[in-house]
CSV table of C-alpha atoms in Angstrom, one decimal:
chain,number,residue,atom,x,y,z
A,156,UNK,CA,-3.1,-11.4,13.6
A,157,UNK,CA,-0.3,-11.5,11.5
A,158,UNK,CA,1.0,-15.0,10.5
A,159,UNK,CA,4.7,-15.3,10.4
A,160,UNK,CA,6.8,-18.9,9.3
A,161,UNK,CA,10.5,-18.5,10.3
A,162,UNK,CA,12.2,-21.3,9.4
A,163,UNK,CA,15.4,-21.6,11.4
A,164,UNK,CA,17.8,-24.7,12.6
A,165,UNK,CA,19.2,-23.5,15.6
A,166,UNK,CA,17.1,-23.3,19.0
A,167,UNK,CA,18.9,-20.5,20.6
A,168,UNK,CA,17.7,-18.4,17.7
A,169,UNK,CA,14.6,-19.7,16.9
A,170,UNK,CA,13.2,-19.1,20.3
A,171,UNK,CA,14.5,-15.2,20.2
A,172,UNK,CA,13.2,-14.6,16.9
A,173,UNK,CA,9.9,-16.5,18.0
A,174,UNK,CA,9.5,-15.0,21.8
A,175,UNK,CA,10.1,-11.6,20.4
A,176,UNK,CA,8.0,-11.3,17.6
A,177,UNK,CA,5.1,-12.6,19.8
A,178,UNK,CA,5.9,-9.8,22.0
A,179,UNK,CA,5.1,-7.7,19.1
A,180,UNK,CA,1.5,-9.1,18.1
A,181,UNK,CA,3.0,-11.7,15.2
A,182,UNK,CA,1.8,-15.2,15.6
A,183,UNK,CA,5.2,-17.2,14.6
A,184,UNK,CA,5.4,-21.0,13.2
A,185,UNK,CA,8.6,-22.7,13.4
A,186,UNK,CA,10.0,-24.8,11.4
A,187,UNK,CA,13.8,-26.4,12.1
A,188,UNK,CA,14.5,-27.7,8.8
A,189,UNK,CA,14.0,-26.8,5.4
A,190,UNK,CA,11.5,-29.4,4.4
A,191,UNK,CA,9.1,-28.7,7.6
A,192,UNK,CA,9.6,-25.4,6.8
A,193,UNK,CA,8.4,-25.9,3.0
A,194,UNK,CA,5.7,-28.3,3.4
A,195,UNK,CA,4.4,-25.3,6.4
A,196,UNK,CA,4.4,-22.8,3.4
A,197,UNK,CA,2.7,-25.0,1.3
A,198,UNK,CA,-0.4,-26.4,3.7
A,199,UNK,CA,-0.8,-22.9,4.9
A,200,UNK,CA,-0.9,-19.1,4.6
A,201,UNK,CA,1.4,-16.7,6.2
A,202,UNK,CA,1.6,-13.2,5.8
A,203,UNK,CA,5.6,-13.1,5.4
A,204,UNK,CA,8.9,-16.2,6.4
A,205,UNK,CA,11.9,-15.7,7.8
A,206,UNK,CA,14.3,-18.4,6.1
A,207,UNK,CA,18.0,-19.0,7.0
A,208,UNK,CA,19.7,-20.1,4.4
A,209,UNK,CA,22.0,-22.7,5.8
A,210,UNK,CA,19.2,-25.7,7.0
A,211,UNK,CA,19.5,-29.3,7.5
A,212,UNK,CA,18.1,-31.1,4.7
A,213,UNK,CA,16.8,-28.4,2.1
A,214,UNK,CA,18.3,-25.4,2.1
A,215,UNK,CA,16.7,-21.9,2.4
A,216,UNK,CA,17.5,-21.2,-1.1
A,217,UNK,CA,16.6,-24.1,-2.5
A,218,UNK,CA,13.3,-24.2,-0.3
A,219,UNK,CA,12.2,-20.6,-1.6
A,220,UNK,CA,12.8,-21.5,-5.5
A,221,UNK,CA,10.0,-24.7,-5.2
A,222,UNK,CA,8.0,-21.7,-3.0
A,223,UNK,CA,8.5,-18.9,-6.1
A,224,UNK,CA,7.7,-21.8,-8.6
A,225,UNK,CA,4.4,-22.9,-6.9
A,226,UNK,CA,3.3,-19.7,-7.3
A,227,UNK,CA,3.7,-18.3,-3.8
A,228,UNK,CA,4.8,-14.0,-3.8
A,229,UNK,CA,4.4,-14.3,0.3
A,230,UNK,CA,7.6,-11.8,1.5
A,231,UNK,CA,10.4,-14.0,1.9
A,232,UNK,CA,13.3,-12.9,4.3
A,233,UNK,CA,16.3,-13.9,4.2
A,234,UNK,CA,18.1,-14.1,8.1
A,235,UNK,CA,21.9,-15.6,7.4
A,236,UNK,CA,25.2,-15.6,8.6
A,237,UNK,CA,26.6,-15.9,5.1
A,238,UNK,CA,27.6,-12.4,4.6
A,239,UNK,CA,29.2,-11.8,0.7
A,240,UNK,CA,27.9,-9.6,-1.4
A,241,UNK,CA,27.9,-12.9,-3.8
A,242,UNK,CA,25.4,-14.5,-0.9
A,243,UNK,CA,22.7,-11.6,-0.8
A,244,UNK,CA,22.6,-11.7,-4.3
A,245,UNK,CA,22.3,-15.5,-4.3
A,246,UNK,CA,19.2,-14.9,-1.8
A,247,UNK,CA,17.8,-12.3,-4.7
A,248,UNK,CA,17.9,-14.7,-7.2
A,249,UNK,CA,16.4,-18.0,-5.3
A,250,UNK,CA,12.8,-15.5,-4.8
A,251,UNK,CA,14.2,-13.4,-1.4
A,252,UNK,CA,12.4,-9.7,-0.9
A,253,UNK,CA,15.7,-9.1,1.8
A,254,UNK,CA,18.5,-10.4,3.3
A,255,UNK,CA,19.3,-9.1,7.0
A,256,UNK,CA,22.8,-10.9,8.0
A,257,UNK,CA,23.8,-12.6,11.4
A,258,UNK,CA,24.0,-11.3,14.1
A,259,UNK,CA,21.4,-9.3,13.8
A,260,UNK,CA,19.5,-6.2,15.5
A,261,UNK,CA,15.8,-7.5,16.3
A,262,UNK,CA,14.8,-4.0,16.1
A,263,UNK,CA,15.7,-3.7,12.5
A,264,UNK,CA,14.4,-7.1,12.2
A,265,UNK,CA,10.9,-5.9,13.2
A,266,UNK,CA,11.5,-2.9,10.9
A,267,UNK,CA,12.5,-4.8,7.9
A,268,UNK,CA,9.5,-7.6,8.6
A,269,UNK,CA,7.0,-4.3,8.7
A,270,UNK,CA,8.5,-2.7,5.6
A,271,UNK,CA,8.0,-6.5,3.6
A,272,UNK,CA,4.2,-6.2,4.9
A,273,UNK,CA,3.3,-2.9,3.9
A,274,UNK,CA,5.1,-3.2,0.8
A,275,UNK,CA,2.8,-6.9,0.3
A,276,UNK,CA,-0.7,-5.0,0.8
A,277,UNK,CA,-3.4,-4.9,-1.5
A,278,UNK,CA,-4.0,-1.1,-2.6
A,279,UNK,CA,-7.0,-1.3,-0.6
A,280,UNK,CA,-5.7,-3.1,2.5
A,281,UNK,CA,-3.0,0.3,2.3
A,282,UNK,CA,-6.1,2.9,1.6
A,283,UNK,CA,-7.1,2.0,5.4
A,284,UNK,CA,-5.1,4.0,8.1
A,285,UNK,CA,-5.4,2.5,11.6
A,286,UNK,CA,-4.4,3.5,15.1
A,287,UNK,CA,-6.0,2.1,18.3
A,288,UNK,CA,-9.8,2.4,17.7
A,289,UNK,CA,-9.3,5.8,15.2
A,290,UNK,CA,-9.8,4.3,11.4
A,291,UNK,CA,-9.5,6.9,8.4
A,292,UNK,CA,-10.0,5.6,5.1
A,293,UNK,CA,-8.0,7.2,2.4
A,294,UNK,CA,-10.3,6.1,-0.2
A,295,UNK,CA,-13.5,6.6,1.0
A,296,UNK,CA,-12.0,10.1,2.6
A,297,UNK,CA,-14.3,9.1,5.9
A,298,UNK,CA,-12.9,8.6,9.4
A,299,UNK,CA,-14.5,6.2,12.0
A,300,UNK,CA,-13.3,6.4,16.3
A,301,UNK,CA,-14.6,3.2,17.8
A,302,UNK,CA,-17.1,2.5,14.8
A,303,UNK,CA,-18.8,5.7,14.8
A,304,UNK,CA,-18.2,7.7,12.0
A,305,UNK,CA,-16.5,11.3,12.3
A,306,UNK,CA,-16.9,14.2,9.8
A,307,UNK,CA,-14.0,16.2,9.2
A,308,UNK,CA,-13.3,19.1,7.0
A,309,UNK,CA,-11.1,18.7,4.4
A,310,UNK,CA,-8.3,20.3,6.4
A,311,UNK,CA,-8.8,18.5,9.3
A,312,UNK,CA,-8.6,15.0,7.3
A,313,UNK,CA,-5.6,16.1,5.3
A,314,UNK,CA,-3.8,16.8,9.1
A,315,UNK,CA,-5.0,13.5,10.7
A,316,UNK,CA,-4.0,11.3,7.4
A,317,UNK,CA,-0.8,12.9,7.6
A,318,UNK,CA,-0.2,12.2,11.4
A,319,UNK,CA,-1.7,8.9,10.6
A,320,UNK,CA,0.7,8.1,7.6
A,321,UNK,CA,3.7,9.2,10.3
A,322,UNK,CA,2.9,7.6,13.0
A,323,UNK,CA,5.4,6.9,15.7
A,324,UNK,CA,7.6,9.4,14.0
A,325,UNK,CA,8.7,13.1,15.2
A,326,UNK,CA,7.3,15.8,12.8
A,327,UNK,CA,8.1,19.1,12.9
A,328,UNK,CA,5.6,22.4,12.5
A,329,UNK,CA,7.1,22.7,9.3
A,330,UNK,CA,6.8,20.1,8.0
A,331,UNK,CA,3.2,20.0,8.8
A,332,UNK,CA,2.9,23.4,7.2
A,333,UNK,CA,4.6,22.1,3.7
A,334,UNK,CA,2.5,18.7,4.1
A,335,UNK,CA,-1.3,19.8,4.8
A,336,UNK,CA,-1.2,23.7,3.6
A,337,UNK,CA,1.1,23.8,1.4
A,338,UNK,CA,3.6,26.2,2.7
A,339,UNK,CA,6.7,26.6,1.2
């Protein structure tokens, strides 16, 4: 399961952040002030943090500069009500991978959370395509449905890797056609 720190003072917020993204399959630590929030980051690993900026105590930028110079690349994003240009780019340079502003959408919060994950996996963590029990391996170029494996033509594994690659999206025939034959 996906380990997610969001770091976040008020309650109210906190708890909708937290109740949805359990809703979505994250497991969510939360910490209400910036120094919970950094010794959390430090004592253990999480996948990706939400941080707000403006925290009792430490701040969020502060707290992700001592995360960047301890080494730590975990995706860091920034959830703020501090709006300015001059702020995102405050967030960029304190270590930040993105800056969604206050109020927010939570579906574009899931979206930019997913986007920071993908973008943080290993080559071969991203070489593995996965959807219910159907695994296809982009590497190995094998395909596996509930652990047993499944042998495809070459065809027939250039189609499912591109439905695989696009899933929960609309694609057209054509596109199909320009993807997996090569029709122009």
């Amino acid at each position: 399961m996906t380990q997610i720190l969001l770091v976040e003072d008020d309650t109210k917020t906190a708890e909708f952040i937290k109740s949805g993204l359990s809703e979505e399959g994250f497991s969510v630590r939360h910490a209400a002030d910036g120094k919970s929030g950094l010794d959390h980051a430090l004592a253990s690993r999480f996948d990706a943090a939400i941080v707000d900026i403006m925290l009792p105590g430490l701040d969020g930028l502060h707290l992700v500069e001592r995360l960047r110079d301890s080494g730590s690349t975990m995706p860091i994003l920034f959830l703020s009500g501090r709006k300015t240009v001059e702020d995102r780019l405050s967030g960029f340079k304190a270590g930040g991978d993105d800056y969604l502003v206050k109020p927010f959408s939570f579906a574009e919060l899931v979206a930019r959370l997913h986007a920071l994950l993908r973008r943080s996996q290993p080559l071969s963590e991203q070489s593995l395509l996965t959807v219910a029990d159907l695994e296809l391996d982009l590497l190995s170029r094998k395909v596996f449905r509930g652990g047993q494996e499944i042998e495809l033509q070459q065809r027939e594994f250039s189609l499912l890797s591109y439905l695989l690659q696009h899933h929960g999206q609309v694609i057209s025939k054509m596109m199909i056609l320009k993807q997996v034959w090569e029709y122009n």
